[in-house]
mmCIF file of C-alpha atoms in Angstrom:
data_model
loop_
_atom_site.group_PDB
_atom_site.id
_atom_site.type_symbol
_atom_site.label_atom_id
_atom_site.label_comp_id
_atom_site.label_asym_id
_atom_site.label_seq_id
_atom_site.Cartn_x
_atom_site.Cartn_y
_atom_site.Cartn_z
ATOM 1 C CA UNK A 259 -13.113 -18.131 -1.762
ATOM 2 C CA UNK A 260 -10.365 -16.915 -3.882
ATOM 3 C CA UNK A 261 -8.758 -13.544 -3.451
ATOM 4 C CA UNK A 262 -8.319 -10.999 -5.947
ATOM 5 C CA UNK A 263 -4.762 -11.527 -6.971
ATOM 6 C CA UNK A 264 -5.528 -11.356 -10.892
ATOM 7 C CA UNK A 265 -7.477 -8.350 -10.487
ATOM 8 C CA UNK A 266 -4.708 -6.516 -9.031
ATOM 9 C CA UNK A 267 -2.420 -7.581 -12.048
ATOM 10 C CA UNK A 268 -5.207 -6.521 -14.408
ATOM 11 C CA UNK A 269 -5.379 -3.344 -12.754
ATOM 12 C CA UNK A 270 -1.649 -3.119 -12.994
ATOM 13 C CA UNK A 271 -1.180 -3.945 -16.803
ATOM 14 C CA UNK A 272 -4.496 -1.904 -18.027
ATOM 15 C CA UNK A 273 -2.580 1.599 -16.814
ATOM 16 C CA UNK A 274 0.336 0.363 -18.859
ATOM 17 C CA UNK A 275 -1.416 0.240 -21.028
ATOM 18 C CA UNK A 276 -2.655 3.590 -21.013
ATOM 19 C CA UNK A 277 1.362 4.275 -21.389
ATOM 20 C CA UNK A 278 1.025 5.982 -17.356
ATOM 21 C CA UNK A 279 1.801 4.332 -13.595
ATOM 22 C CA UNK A 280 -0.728 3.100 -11.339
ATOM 23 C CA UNK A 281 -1.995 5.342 -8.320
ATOM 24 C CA UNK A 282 -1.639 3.397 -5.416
ATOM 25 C CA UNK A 283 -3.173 5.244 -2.224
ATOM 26 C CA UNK A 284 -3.142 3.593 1.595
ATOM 27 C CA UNK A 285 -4.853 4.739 4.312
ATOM 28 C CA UNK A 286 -4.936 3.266 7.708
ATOM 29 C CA UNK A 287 -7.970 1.045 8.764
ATOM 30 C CA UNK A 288 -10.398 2.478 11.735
ATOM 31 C CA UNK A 289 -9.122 6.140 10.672
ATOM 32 C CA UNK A 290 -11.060 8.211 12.000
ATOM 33 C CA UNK A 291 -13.602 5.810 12.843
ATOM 34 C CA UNK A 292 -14.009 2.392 10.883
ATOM 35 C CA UNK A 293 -17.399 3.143 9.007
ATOM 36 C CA UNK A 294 -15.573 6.641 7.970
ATOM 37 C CA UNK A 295 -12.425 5.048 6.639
ATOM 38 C CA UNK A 296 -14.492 3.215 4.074
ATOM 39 C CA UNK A 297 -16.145 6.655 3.460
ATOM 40 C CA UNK A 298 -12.144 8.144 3.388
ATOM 41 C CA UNK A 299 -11.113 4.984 1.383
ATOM 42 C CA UNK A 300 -14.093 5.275 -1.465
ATOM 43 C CA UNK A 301 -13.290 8.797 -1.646
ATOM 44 C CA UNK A 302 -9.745 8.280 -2.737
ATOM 45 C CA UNK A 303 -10.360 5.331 -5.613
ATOM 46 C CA UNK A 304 -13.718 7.451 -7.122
ATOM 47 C CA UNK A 305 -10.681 10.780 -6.925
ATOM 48 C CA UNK A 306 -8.708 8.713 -9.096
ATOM 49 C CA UNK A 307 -6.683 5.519 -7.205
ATOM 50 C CA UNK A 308 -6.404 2.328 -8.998
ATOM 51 C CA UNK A 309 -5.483 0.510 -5.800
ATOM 52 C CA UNK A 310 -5.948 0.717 -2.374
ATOM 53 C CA UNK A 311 -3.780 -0.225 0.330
ATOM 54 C CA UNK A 312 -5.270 -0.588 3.604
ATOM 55 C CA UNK A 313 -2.844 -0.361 6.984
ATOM 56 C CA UNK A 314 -3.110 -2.790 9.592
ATOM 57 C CA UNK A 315 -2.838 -0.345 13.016
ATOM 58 C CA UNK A 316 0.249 -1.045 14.945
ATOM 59 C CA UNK A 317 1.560 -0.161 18.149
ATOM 60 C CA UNK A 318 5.188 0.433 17.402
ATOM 61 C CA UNK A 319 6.012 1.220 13.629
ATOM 62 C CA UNK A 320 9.213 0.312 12.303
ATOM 63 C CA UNK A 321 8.354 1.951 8.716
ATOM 64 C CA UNK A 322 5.539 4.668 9.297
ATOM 65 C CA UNK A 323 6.475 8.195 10.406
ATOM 66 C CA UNK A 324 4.519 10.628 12.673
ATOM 67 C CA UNK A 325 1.402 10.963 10.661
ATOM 68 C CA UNK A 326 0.529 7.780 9.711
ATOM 69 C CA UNK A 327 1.078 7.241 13.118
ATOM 70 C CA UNK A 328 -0.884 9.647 14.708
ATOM 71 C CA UNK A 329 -3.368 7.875 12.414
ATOM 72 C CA UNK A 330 -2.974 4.586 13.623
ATOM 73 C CA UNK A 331 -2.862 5.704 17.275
ATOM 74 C CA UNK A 332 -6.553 7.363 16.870
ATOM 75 C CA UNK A 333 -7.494 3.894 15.257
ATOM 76 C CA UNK A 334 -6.116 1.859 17.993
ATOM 77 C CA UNK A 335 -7.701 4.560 20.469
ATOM 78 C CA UNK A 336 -10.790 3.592 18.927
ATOM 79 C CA UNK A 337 -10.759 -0.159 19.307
ATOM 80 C CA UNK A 338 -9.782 -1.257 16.371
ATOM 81 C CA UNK A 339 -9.556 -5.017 15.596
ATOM 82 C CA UNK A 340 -8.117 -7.139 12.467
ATOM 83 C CA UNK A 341 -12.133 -8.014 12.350
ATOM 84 C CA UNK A 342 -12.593 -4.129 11.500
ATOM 85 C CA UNK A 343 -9.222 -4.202 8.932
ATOM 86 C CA UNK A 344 -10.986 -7.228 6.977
ATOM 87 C CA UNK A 345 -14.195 -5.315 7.298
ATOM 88 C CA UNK A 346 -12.823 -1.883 5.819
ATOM 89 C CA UNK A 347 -11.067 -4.353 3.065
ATOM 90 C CA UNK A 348 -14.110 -6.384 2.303
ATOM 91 C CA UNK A 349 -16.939 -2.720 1.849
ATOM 92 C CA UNK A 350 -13.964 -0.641 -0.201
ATOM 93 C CA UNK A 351 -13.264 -3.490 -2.705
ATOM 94 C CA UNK A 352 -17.357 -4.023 -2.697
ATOM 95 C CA UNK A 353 -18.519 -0.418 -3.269
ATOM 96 C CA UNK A 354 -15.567 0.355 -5.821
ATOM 97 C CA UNK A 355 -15.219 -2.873 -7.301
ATOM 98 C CA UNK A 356 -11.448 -2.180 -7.110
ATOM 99 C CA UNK A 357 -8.258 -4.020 -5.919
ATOM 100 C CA UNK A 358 -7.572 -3.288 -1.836
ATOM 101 C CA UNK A 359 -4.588 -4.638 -0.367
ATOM 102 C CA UNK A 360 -3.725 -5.078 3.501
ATOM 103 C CA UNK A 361 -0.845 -3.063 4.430
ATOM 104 C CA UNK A 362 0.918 -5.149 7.855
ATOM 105 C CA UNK A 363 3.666 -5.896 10.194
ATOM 106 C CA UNK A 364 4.186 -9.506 10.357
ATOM 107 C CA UNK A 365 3.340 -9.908 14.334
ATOM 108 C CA UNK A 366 -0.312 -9.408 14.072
ATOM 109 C CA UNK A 367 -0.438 -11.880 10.958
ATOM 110 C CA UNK A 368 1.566 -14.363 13.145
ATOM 111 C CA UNK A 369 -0.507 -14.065 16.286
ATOM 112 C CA UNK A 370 -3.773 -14.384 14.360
ATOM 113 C CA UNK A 371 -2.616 -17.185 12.647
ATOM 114 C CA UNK A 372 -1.131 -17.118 8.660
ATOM 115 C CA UNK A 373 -3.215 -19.616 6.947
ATOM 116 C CA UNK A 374 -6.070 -18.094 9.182
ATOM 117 C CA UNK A 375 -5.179 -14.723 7.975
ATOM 118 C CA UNK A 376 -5.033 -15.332 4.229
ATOM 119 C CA UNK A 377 -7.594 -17.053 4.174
ATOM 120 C CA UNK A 378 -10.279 -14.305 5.908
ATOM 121 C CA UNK A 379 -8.366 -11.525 3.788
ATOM 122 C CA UNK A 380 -9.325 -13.701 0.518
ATOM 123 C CA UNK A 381 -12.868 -13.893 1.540
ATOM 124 C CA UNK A 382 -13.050 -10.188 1.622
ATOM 125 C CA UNK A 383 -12.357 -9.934 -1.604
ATOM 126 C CA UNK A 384 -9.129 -8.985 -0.617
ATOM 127 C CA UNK A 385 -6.211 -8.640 -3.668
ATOM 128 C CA UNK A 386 -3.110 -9.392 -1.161
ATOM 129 C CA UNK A 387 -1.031 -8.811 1.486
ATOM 130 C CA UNK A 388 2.180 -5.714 1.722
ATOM 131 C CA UNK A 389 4.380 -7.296 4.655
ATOM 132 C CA UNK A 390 6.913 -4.668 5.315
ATOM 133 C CA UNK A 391 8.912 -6.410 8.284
ATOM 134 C CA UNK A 392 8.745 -10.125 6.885
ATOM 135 C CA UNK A 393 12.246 -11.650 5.833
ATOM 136 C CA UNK A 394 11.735 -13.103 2.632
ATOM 137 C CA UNK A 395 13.228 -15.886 4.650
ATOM 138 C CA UNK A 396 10.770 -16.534 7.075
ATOM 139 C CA UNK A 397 8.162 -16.084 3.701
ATOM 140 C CA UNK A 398 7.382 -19.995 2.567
ATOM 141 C CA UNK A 399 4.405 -20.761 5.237
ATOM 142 C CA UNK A 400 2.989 -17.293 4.554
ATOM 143 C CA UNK A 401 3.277 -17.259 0.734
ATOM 144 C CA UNK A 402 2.084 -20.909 0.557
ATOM 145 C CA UNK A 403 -1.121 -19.501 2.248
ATOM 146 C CA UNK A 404 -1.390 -16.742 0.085
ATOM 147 C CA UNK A 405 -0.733 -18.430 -3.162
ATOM 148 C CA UNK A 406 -3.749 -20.785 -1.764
ATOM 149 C CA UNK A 407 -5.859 -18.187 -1.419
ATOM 150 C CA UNK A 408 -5.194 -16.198 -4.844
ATOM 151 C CA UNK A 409 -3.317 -13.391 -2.565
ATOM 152 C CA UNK A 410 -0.618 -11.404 -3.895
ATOM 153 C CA UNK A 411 2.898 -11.092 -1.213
ATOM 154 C CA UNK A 412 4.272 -7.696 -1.780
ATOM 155 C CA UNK A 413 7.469 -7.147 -0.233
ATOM 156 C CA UNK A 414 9.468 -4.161 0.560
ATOM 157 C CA UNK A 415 12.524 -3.037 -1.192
ATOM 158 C CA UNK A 416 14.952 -0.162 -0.355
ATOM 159 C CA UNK A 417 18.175 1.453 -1.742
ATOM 160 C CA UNK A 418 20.318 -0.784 0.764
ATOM 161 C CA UNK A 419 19.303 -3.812 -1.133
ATOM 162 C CA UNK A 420 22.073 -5.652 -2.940
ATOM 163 C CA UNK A 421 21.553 -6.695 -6.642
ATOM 164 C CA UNK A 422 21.499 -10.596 -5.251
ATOM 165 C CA UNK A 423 18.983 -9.621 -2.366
ATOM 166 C CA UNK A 424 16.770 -7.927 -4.918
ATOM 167 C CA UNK A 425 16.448 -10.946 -6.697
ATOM 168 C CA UNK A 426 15.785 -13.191 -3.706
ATOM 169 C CA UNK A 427 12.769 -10.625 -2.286
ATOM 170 C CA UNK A 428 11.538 -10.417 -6.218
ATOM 171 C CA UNK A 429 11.381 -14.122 -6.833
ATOM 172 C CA UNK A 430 9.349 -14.955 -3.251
ATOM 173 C CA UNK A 431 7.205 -11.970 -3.979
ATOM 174 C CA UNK A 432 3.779 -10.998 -6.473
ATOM 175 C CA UNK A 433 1.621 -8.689 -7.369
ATOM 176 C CA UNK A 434 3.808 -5.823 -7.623
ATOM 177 C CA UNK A 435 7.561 -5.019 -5.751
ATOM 178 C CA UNK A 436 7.294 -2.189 -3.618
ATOM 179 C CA UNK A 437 10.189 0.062 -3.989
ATOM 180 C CA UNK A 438 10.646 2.627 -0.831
ATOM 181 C CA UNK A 439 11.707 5.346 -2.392
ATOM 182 C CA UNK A 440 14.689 6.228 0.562
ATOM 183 C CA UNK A 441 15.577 5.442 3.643
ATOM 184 C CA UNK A 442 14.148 6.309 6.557
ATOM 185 C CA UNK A 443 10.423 6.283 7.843
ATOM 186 C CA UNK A 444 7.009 7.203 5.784
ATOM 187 C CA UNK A 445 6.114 10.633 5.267
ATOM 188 C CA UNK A 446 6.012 13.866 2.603
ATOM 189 C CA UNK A 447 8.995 14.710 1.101
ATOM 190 C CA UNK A 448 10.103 18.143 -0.776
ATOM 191 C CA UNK A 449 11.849 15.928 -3.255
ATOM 192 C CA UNK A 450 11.692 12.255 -4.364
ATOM 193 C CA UNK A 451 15.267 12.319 -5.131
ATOM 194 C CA UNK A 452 17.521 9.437 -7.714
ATOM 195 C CA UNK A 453 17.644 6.728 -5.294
ATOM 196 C CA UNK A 454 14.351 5.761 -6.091
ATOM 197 C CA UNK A 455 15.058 5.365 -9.742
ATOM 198 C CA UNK A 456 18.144 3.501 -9.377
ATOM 199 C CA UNK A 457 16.400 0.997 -7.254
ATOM 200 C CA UNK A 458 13.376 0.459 -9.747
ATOM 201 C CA UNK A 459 16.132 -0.033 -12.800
ATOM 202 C CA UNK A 460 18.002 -2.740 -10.783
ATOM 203 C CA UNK A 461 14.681 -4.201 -9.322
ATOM 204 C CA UNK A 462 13.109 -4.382 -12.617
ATOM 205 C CA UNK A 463 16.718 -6.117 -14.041
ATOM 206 C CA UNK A 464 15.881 -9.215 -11.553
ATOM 207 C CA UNK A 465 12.077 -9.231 -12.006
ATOM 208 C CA UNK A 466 8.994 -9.152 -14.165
ATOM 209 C CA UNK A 467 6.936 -7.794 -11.610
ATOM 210 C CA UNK A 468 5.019 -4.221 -11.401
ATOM 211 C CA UNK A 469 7.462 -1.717 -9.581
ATOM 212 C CA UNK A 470 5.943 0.719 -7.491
ATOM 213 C CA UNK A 471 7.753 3.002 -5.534
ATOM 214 C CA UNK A 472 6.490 4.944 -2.259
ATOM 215 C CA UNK A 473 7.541 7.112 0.445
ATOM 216 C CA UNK A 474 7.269 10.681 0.090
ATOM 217 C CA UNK A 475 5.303 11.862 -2.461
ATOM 218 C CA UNK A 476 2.655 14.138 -1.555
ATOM 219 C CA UNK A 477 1.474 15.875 -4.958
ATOM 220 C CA UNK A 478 0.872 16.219 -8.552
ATOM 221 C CA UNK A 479 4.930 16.893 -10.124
ATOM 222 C CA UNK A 480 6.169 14.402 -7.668
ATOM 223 C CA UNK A 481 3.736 11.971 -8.707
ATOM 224 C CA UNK A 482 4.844 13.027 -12.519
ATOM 225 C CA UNK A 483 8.883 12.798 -11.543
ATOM 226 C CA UNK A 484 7.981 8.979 -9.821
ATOM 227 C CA UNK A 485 5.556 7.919 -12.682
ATOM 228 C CA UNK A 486 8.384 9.048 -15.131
ATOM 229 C CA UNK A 487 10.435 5.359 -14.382
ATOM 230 C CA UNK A 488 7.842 3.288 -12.114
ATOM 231 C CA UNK A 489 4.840 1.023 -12.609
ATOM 232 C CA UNK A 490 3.265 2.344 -10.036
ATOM 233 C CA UNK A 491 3.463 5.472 -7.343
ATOM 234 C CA UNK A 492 2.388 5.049 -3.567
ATOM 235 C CA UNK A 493 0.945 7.676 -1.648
ATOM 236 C CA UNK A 494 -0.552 7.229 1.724
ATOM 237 C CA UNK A 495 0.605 10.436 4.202
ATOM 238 C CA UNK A 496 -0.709 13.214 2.130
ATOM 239 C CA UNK A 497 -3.608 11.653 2.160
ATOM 240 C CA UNK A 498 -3.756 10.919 5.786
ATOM 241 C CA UNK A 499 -2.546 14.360 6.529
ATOM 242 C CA UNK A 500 -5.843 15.904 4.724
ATOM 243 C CA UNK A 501 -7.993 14.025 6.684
ATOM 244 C CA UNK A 502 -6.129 15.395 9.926
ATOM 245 C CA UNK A 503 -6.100 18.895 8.667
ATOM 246 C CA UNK A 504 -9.763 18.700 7.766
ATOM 247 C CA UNK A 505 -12.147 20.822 10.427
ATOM 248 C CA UNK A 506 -14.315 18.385 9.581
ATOM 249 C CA UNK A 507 -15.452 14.650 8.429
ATOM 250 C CA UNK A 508 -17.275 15.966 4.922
ATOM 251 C CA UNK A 509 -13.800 18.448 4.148
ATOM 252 C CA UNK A 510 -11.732 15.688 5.082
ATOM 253 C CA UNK A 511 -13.177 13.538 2.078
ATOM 254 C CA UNK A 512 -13.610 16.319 -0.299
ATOM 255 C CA UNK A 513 -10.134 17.115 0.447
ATOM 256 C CA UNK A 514 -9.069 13.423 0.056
ATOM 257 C CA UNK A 515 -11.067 12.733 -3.457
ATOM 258 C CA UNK A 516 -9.312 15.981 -5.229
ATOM 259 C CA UNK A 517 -6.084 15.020 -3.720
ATOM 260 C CA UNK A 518 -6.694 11.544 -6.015
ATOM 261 C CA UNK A 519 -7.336 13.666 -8.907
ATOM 262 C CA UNK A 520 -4.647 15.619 -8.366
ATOM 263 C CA UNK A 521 -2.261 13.037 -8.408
ATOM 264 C CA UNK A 522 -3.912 11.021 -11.074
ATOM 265 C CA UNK A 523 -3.222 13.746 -12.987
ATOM 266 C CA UNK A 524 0.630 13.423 -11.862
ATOM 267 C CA UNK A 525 0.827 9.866 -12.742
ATOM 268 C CA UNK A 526 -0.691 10.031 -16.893
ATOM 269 C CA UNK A 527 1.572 13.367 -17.165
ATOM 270 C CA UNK A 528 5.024 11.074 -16.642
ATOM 271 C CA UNK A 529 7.686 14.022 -15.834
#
């Protein structure tokens, strides 16, 4: 079974063009439970997402700060088991009929087995695979599975990337580039700040590929000031903080679904 790689780049190109940026929202898989993640994760595309990425729990983070993992650590509390990610992958993209990523590290992919891995994300209907911690250099047996499998490779870039590495990561990579906003870990910012938008100009100089740029936004004018210069805008915190906040399941989700329309309001106002 092939995976949804062309219905992420139809996604992609039909807010274009609507003349606005994609909203791209990720929560974390088995958060709080695994049955009400899919409730968590249906709530944010019928608020307004276009795309969905879903987290792969992990141990020890090298990108996500303290409340996605707090997050993770209640999933992994819980049990949680890539048979659960593919599962929460496999019931969003069926009840919304829209494209859900896998957000990942690259160890549980490797231990589970790449060609393995692709190939049960495809036949969840999944649209691809975000592998923040993969050299593009260590890419060719992963992408060659993916590309198999009609799954998109979205890799990471940052402000630190040179011109030349930008076009190295860009040329291995599809679906969309995902720009990280600034250094440091995930998490709300107060501002966005004009590293982000330097990066997407030189990324989109070396590539025809979707740019869309997370880390830190967390509401409606940041969403605005990011959809301003990117394809796309990437929020996953805010929305796991709601569901933290919440005193319960059914305020969590309401809370979730108007923080969608809040930002997709953001993202067709452009600045």
């Amino acid at each position: 079974m092939a995976g949804n790689i062309e219905l992420l780049g139809s996604v992609l190109a039909a807010a274009k063009v609507e003349n606005r940026a994609a909203l791209v929202g990720y929560l974390p898989a088995g958060f709080p439970t695994v049955d009400d993640g899919v409730r968590a994760i249906t709530a944010m595309l019928d608020g307004g997402c276009d795309v969905v990425e879903v987290g792969l729990p992990h141990s020890d983070p090298v990108l996500d700060g303290p409340v996605i993992q707090t997050a993770d650590d209640i999933a992994l509390r819980g049990g949680i088991k890539i048979a659960d990610v593919l599962r929460t992958v496999k019931e969003a993209h069926e009840i919304t009929g829209a494209p859900v990523l896998c957000m990942t590290y690259w160890n549980p992919v490797d231990a589970y087995g790449p060609e393995r891995f692709a190939a049960d994300l495809a036949a969840a209907g999944g649209a691809g695979c975000i592998l923040p911690d993969l050299p593009v250099e260590e890419s060719e047996a992963w992408c060659k599975a993916a590309e198999q499998h009609g799954l998109a490779t979205v890799f990471v870039v940052a402000p630190s990337s040179r011109d030349e590495r930008l076009a190295k990561i860009t040329a291995a990579g599809s679906g969309f580039v995902y720009a990280a906003s600034l250094m440091g870990v995930t998490g709300t910012r107060e501002s966005v700040g004009n590293e982000a938008q330097d990066l997407v100009r030189r990324t989109r100089a070396v590539t025809s590929l979707p740019v869309c740029v997370g880390l830190g936004v967390s509401n409606a004018v940041q969403a605005a000031e990011v959809a301003a210069f990117a394809d796309g805008v990437i929020v996953g915190s805010a929305f796991v903080k709601r569901l933290l906040d919440a005193p319960d399941l059914e305020m969590g989700l309401a809370a979730v679904r108007a923080l969608a329309g809040e930002l997709a309001e953001g993202v067709r106002k452009r600045g």
